[in-house]
mmCIF file of C-alpha atoms in Angstrom:
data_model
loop_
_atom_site.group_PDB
_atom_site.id
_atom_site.type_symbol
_atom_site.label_atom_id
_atom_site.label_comp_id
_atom_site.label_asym_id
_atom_site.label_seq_id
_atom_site.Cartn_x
_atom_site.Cartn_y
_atom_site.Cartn_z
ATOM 1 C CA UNK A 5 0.000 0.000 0.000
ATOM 2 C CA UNK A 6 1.397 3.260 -1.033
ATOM 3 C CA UNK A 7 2.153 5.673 1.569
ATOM 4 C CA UNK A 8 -0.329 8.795 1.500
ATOM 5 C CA UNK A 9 0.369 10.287 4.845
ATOM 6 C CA UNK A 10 2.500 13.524 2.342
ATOM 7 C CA UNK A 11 -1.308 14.388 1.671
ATOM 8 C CA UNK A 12 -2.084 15.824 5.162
ATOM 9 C CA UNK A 13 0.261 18.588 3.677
ATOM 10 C CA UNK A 14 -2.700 19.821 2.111
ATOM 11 C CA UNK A 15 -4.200 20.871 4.860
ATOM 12 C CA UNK A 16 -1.983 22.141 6.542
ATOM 13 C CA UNK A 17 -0.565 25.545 6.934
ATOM 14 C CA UNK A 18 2.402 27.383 8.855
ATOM 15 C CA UNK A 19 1.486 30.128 11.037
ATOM 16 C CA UNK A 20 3.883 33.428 11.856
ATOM 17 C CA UNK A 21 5.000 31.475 14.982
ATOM 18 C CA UNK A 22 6.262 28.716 13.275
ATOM 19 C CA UNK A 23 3.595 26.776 14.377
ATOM 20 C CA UNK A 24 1.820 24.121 11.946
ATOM 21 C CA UNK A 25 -2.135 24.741 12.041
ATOM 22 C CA UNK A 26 -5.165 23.417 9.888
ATOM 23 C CA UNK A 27 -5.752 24.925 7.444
ATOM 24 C CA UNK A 28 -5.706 24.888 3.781
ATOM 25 C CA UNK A 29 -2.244 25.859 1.926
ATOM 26 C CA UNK A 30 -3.422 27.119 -1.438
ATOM 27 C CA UNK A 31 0.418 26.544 -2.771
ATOM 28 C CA UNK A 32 0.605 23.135 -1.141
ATOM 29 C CA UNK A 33 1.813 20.387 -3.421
ATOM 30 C CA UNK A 34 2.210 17.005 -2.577
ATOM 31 C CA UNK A 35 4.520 14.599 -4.101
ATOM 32 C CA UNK A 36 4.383 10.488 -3.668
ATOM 33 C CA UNK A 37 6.491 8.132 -4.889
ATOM 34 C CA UNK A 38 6.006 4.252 -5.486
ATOM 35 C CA UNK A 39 2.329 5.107 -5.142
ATOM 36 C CA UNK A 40 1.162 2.286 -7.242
ATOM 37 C CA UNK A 41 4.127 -0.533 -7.512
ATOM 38 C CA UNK A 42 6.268 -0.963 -10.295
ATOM 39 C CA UNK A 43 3.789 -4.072 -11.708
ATOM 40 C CA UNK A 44 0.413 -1.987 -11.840
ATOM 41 C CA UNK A 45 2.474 1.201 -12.925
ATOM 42 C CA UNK A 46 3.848 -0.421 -16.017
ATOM 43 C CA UNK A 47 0.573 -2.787 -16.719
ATOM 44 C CA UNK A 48 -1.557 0.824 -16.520
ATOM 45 C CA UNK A 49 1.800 2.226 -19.038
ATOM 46 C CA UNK A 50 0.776 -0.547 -21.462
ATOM 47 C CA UNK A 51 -2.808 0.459 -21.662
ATOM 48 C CA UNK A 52 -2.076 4.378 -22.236
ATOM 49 C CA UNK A 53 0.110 3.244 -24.977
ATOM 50 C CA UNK A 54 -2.683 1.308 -26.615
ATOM 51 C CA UNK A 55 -4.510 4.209 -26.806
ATOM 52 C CA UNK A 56 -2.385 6.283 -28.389
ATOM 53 C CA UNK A 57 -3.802 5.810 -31.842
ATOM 54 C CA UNK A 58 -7.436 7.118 -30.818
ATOM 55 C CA UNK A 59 -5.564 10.284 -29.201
ATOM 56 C CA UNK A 60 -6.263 13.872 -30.688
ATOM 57 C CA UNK A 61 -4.364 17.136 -29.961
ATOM 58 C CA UNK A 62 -4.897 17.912 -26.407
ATOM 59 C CA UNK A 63 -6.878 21.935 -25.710
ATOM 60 C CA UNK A 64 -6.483 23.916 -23.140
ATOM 61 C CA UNK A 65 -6.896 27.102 -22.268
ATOM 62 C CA UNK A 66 -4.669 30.753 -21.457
ATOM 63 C CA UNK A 67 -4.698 34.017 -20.951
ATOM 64 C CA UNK A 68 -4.271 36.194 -24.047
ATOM 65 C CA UNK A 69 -2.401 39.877 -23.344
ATOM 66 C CA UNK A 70 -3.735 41.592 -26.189
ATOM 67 C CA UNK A 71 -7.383 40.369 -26.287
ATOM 68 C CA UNK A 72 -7.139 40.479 -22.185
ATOM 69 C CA UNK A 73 -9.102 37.264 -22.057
ATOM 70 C CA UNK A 74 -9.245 33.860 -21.583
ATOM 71 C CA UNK A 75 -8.819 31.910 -24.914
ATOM 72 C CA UNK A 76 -8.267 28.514 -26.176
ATOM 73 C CA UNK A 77 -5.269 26.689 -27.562
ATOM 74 C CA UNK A 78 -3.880 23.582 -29.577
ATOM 75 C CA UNK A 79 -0.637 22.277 -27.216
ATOM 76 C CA UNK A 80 1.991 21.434 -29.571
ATOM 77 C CA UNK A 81 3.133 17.845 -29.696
ATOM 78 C CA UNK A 82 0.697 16.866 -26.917
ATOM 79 C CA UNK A 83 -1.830 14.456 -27.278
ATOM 80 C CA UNK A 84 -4.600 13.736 -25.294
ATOM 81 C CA UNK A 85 -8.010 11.480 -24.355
ATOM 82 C CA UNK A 86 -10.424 11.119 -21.406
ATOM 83 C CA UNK A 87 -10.726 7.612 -19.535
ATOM 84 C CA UNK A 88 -14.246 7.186 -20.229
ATOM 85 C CA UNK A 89 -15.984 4.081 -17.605
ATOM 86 C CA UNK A 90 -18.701 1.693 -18.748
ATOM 87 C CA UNK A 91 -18.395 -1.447 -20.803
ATOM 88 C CA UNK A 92 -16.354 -0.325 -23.650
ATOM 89 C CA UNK A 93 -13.758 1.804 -21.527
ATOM 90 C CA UNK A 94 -13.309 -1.076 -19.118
ATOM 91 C CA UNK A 95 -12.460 -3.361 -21.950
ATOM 92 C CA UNK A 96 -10.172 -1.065 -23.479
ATOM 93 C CA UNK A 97 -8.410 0.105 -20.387
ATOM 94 C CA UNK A 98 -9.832 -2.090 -17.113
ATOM 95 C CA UNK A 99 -6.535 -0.902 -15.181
ATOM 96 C CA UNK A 100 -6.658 2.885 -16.027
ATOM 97 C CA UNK A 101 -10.455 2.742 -15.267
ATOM 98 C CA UNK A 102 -10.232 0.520 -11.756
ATOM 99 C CA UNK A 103 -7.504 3.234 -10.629
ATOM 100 C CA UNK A 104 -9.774 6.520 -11.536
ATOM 101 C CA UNK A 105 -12.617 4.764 -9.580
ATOM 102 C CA UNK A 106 -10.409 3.653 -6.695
ATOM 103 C CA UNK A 107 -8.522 6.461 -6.655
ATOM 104 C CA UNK A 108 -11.816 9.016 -6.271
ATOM 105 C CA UNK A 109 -13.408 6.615 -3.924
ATOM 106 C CA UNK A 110 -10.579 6.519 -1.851
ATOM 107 C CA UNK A 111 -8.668 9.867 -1.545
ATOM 108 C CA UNK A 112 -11.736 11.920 -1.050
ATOM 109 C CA UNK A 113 -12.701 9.352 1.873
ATOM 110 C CA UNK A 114 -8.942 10.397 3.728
ATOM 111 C CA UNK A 115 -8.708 14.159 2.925
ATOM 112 C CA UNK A 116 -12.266 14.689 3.751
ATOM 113 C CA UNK A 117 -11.291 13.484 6.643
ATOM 114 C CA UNK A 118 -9.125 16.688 7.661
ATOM 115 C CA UNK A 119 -10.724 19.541 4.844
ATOM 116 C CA UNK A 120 -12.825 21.686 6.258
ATOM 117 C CA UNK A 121 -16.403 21.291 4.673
ATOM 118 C CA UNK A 122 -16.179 23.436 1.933
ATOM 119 C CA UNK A 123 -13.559 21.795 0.722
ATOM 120 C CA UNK A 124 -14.987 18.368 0.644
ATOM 121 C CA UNK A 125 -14.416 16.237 -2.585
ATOM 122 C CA UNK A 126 -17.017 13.944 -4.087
ATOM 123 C CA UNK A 127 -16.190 10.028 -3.637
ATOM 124 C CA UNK A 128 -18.128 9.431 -6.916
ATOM 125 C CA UNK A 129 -17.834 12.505 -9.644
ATOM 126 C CA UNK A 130 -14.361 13.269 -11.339
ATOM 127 C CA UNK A 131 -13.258 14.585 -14.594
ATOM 128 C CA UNK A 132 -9.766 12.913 -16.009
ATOM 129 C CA UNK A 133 -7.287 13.129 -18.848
ATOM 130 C CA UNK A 134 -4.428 10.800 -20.084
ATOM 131 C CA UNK A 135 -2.018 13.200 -21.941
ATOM 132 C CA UNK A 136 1.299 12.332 -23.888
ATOM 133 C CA UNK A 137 4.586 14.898 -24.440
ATOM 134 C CA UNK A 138 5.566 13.611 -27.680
ATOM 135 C CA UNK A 139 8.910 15.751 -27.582
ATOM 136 C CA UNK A 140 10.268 18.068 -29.632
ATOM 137 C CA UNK A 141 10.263 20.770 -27.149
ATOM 138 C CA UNK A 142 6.077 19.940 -26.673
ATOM 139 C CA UNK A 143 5.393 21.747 -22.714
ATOM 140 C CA UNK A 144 2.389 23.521 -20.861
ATOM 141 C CA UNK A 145 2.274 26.834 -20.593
ATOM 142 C CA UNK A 146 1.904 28.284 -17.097
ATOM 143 C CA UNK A 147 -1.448 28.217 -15.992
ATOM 144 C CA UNK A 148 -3.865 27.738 -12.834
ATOM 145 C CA UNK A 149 -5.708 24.297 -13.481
ATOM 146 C CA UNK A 150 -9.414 26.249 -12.676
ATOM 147 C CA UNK A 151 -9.516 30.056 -12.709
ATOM 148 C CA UNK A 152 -12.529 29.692 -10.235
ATOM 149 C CA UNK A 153 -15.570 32.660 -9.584
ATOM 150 C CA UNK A 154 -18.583 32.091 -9.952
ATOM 151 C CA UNK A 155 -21.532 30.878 -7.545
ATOM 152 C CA UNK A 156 -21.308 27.674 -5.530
ATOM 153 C CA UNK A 157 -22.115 24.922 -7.384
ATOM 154 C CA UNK A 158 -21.997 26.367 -10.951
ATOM 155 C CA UNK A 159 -19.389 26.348 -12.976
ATOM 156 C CA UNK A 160 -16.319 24.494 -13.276
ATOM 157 C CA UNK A 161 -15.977 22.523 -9.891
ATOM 158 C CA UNK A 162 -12.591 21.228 -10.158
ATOM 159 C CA UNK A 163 -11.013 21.834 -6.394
ATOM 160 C CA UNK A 164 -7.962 19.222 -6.431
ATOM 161 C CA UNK A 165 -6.032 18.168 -9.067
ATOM 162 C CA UNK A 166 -3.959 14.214 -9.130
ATOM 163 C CA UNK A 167 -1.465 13.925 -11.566
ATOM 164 C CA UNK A 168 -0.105 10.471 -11.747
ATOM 165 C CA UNK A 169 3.122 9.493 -14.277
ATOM 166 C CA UNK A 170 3.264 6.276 -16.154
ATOM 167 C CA UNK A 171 7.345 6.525 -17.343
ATOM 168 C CA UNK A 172 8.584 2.842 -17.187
ATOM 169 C CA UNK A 173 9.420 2.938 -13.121
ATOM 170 C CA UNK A 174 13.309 3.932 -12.227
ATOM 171 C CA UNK A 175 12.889 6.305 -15.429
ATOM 172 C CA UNK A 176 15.031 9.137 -13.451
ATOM 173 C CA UNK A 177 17.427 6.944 -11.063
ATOM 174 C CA UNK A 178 20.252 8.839 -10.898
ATOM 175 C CA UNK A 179 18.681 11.737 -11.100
ATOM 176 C CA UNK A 180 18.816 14.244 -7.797
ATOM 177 C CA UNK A 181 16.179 13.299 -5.677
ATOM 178 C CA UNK A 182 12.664 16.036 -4.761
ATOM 179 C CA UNK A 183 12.334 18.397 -3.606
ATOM 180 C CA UNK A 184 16.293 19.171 -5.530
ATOM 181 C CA UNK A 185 15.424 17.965 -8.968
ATOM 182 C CA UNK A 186 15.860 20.327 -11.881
ATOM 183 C CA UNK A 187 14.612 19.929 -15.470
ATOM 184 C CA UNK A 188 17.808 21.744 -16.114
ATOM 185 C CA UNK A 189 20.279 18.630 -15.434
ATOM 186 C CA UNK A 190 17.825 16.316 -17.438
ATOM 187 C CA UNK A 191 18.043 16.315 -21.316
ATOM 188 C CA UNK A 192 14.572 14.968 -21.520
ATOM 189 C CA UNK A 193 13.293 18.039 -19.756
ATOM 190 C CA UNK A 194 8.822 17.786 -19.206
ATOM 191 C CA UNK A 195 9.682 18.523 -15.464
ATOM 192 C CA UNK A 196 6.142 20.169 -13.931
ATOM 193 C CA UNK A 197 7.150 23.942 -12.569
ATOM 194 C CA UNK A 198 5.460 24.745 -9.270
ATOM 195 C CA UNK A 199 5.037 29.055 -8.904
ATOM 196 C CA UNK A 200 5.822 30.576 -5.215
ATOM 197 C CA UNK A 201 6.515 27.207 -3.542
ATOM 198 C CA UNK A 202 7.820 26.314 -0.996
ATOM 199 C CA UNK A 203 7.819 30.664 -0.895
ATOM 200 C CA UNK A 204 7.050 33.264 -3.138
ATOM 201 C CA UNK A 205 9.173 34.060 -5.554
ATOM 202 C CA UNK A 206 10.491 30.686 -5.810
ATOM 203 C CA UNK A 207 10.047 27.589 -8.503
ATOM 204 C CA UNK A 208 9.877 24.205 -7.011
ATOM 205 C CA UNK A 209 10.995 21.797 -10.181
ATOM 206 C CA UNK A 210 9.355 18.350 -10.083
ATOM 207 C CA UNK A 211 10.690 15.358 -12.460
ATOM 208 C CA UNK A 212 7.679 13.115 -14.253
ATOM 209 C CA UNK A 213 9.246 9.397 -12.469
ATOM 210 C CA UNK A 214 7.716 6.717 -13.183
ATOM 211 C CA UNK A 215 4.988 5.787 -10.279
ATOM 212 C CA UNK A 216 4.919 9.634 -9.422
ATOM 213 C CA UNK A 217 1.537 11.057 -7.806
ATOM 214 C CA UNK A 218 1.626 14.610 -7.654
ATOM 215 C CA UNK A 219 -1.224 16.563 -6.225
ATOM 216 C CA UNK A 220 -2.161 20.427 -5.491
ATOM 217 C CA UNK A 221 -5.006 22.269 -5.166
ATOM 218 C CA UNK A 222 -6.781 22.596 -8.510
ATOM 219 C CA UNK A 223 -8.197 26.712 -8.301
ATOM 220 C CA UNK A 224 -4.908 28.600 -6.902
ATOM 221 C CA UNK A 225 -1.784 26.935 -7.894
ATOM 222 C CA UNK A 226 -0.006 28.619 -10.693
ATOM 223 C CA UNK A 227 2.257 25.868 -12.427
ATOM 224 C CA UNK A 228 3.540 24.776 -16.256
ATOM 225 C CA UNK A 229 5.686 22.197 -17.939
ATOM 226 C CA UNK A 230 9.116 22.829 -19.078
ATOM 227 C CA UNK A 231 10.153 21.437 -22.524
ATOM 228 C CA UNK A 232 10.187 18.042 -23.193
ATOM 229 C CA UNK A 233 12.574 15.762 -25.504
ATOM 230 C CA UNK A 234 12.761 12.178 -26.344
ATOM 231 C CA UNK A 235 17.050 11.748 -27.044
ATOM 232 C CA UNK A 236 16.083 7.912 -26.374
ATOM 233 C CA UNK A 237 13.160 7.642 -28.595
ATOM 234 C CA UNK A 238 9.571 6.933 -28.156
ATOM 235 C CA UNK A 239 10.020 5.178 -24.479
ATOM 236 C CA UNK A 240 11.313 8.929 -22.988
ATOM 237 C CA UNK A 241 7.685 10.308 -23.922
ATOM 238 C CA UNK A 242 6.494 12.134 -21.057
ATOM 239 C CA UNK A 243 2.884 10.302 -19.950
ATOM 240 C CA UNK A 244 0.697 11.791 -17.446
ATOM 241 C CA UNK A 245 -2.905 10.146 -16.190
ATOM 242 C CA UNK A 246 -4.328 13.984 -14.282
ATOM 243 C CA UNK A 247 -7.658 12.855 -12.149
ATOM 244 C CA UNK A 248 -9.693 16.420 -11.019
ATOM 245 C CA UNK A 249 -11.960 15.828 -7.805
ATOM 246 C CA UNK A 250 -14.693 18.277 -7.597
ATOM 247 C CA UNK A 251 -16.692 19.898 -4.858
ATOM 248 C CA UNK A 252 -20.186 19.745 -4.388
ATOM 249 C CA UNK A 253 -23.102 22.468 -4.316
ATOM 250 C CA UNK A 254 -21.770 23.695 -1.083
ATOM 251 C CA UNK A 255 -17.874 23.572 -1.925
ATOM 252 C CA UNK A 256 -16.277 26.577 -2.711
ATOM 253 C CA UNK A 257 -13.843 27.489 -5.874
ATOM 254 C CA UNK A 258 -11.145 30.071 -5.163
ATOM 255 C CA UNK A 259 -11.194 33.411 -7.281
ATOM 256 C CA UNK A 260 -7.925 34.347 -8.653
ATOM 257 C CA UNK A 261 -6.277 36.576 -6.668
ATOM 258 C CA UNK A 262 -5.735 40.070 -8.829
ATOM 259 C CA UNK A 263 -1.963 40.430 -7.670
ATOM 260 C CA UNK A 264 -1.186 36.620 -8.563
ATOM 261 C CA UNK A 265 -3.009 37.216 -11.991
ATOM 262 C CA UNK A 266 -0.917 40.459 -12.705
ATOM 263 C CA UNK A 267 1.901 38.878 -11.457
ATOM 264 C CA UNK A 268 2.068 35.673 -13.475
ATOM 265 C CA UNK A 269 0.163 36.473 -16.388
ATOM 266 C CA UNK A 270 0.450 40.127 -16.690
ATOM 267 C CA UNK A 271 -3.264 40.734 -15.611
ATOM 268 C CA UNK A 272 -5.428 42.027 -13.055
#
């Protein structure tokens, strides 16, 4: 059984004193690794590349200067499909699906646990995507996962984002372990880029390893991905399987903050 016990860092925040309080860290990020087991990790790698064929160019979404609003985008060299569940997506992917179900059932049962109400994350309701780097420089622009507004309930509900890497497991041995990685000592690059953490004003650099869960709060952290490569071919593609948990009607969805906006994206 993996270890989860880094998640309580969600939750928790530091006060002036020095002491450690609950409360919710809208920076945190929480890294864990051998989450699954090399076995299931490379069974669930097997399945993502199956699907590789039925993949289109993954959208997203960013903020454009000159326009001053929100518009979508084609990622370059990423590809991307939702797990979808019922008979079909079971057959093509049973592993990928069992670990979305699981993984929702189960996580939101622990950090509900410690999150204050409003932060409570549906056991049953998720939204996914299984996304490939395909090299060539592909990345992610920097970005909050869910701009948040809005009235509670409406709109998107994403509150915590689980980003879970299916490289073949011991992908970045040798590498300098977190929190010291940098993309900038790997050739392959795709390392995810974590804004103001631990402080502001700092990057935290996080490598995609094999068996990797990563997980932050959806609405406030401001992140990207750095350039990715393949120098070894197809098996140095950069695979990520993201799981959102939502809140319910009585959760609530952080508003950017007009000073992180105008600091990061030249807004606000």
């Amino acid at each position: 059984a993996a270890d989860v016990s880094p998640m309580a860092k969600l939750s928790l925040m530091q006060n002036k004193d020095g002491q450690l309080a609950l409360d919710i860290d809208p920076n945190a990020v929480c890294v864990v690794d051998n989450f699954l087991g090399k076995d299931l990790i490379s069974a669930m790698r097997q399945e993502a590349d199956s699907l590789l064929p039925t993949m289109v160019p993954s959208q997203s979404t960013r903020f454009d200067e000159e326009t001053q609003t929100v518009v979508p985008y084609e990622k370059v060299g990423v590809l991307s499909t939702q797990i979808e569940g019922g008979a079909t997506g079971y057959e093509l992917s049973p592993r990928l699906v069992e670990y979305i179900v699981t993984l929702t059932s189960g996580l939101s049962q622990k950090l509900n646990q410690i999150l204050p109400e409003t932060h409570h994350l549906s056991g049953s309701e998720q939204t996914n995507k299984l996304a490939v780097c395909l090299g060539d420089g592909s990345m992610y622009d920097k970005h909050i996962d869910n701009l948040g507004g809005g009235e509670r309930g409406a709109g998107d509900q994403r509150k915590l984002t689980a980003l879970l890497y299916l490289q073949p497991p011991g992908s970045h041995d040798g590498q300098p372990e977190f929190p010291n990685e940098s993309a900038e000592d790997d050739p392959r690059g795709g390392y995810f880029r974590a804004y103001d953490v631990p402080e502001v004003d700092q990057v935290t650099s996080i490598a995609p390893r094999g068996d990797r869960l990563i997980m932050f709060w959806s609405d406030s952290l401001v992140h990207d991905v750095s350039p990715s490569f393949c120098p070894a071919g197809d098996t140095d593609r950069r695979w990520a399987l993201t799981v959102w948990f939502v809140v319910g009607e009585d959760g609530v969805i952080r508003s950017t903050d007009a000073e992180i906006e105008k600091k990061h994206f030249g807004t606000g």
